Amino acid sequence: MTSSPKGKQSDISLAVCGYSRVLEIISNKWTALVIYALENGSIRYGEMERRIEGISKKMLTQTVRKLEWNGLVQRHITPTVPPTVEYTLTPLGESLLQPMRELRQWGRENYWHVEAARANYDLTYCKESQSLTN
């Protein structure tokens, strides 16, 4: 921990806090969507690509590789012609499902509040900046 300017000890640290490191892994929108695509079991690459609207092949490949590197996803290759590749959540990845589902539910129930706050902020600060320039 480090001292803050007022002499108090910092209690939030990117280097020390495990949750900040976990957020680095799951905070990417594609990561969350890949986890959601895998929540019901194994899925082939092409099916995952079709299910996740807007994801490019490159981004899907990067995302599943990162999840595999972090121990959240396992890749299964069946030696067929062409090879069949399926992805599955590992037990560690499955342990993320409950908090991810809760976050998804929170978004469904509350995102309209976020949109309203943004609109209110824009109205308030657009008026302020217009009055400063006039």
Short mmCIF file of C-alpha atoms in Angstrom, two decimals, residues 34-90:
data_model
loop_
_atom_site.label_atom_id
_atom_site.label_comp_id
_atom_site.label_asym_id
_atom_site.label_seq_id
_atom_site.Cartn_x
_atom_site.Cartn_y
_atom_site.Cartn_z
CA VAL A 34 -17.97 -15.53 -25.26
CA ILE A 35 -18.56 -16.67 -21.67
CA TYR A 36 -22.32 -16.27 -22.20
CA ALA A 37 -22.06 -18.28 -25.45
CA LEU A 38 -20.36 -21.10 -23.52
CA GLU A 39 -22.66 -21.12 -20.51
CA ASN A 40 -24.73 -24.06 -21.80
CA GLY A 41 -21.80 -26.31 -22.67
CA SER A 42 -19.37 -26.96 -25.50
CA ILE A 43 -19.73 -25.02 -28.72
CA ARG A 44 -17.92 -25.07 -32.03
CA TYR A 45 -16.03 -22.01 -33.20
CA GLY A 46 -18.32 -21.33 -36.15
CA GLU A 47 -21.46 -21.60 -34.04
CA MET A 48 -19.98 -19.22 -31.47
CA GLU A 49 -19.13 -16.77 -34.23
CA ARG A 50 -22.73 -16.91 -35.53
CA ARG A 51 -24.20 -16.45 -32.06
CA ILE A 52 -22.14 -13.39 -31.11
CA GLU A 53 -23.38 -10.51 -33.20
CA GLY A 54 -20.69 -8.22 -34.55
CA ILE A 55 -17.62 -10.22 -33.53
CA SER A 56 -14.95 -10.68 -36.19
CA LYS A 57 -13.03 -13.91 -36.65
CA LYS A 58 -9.87 -12.15 -35.48
CA MET A 59 -11.50 -10.82 -32.30
CA LEU A 60 -13.15 -14.16 -31.52
CA THR A 61 -9.83 -15.95 -31.96
CA GLN A 62 -8.02 -13.44 -29.73
CA THR A 63 -10.74 -13.64 -27.10
CA VAL A 64 -10.89 -17.44 -26.85
CA ARG A 65 -7.08 -17.62 -26.80
CA LYS A 66 -6.96 -15.12 -23.94
CA LEU A 67 -9.64 -17.04 -22.05
CA GLU A 68 -7.73 -20.27 -22.65
CA TRP A 69 -4.49 -18.63 -21.47
CA ASN A 70 -6.27 -17.49 -18.30
CA GLY A 71 -7.57 -21.01 -17.64
CA LEU A 72 -11.25 -20.16 -18.21
CA VAL A 73 -11.78 -21.98 -21.52
CA GLN A 74 -10.53 -25.29 -22.85
CA ARG A 75 -10.17 -26.05 -26.55
CA HIS A 76 -10.93 -29.56 -27.83
CA ILE A 77 -9.66 -30.54 -31.28
CA THR A 78 -11.11 -33.61 -32.98
CA PRO A 79 -8.82 -34.86 -35.74
CA THR A 80 -11.28 -34.84 -38.62
CA VAL A 81 -10.89 -33.30 -42.06
CA PRO A 82 -11.14 -30.39 -41.52
CA PRO A 83 -10.41 -30.53 -37.78
CA THR A 84 -13.39 -29.94 -35.49
CA VAL A 85 -12.67 -27.42 -32.75
CA GLU A 86 -14.96 -27.02 -29.75
CA TYR A 87 -14.63 -24.73 -26.76
CA THR A 88 -15.81 -25.43 -23.24
CA LEU A 89 -15.63 -23.52 -19.99
CA THR A 90 -13.22 -25.05 -17.51
#
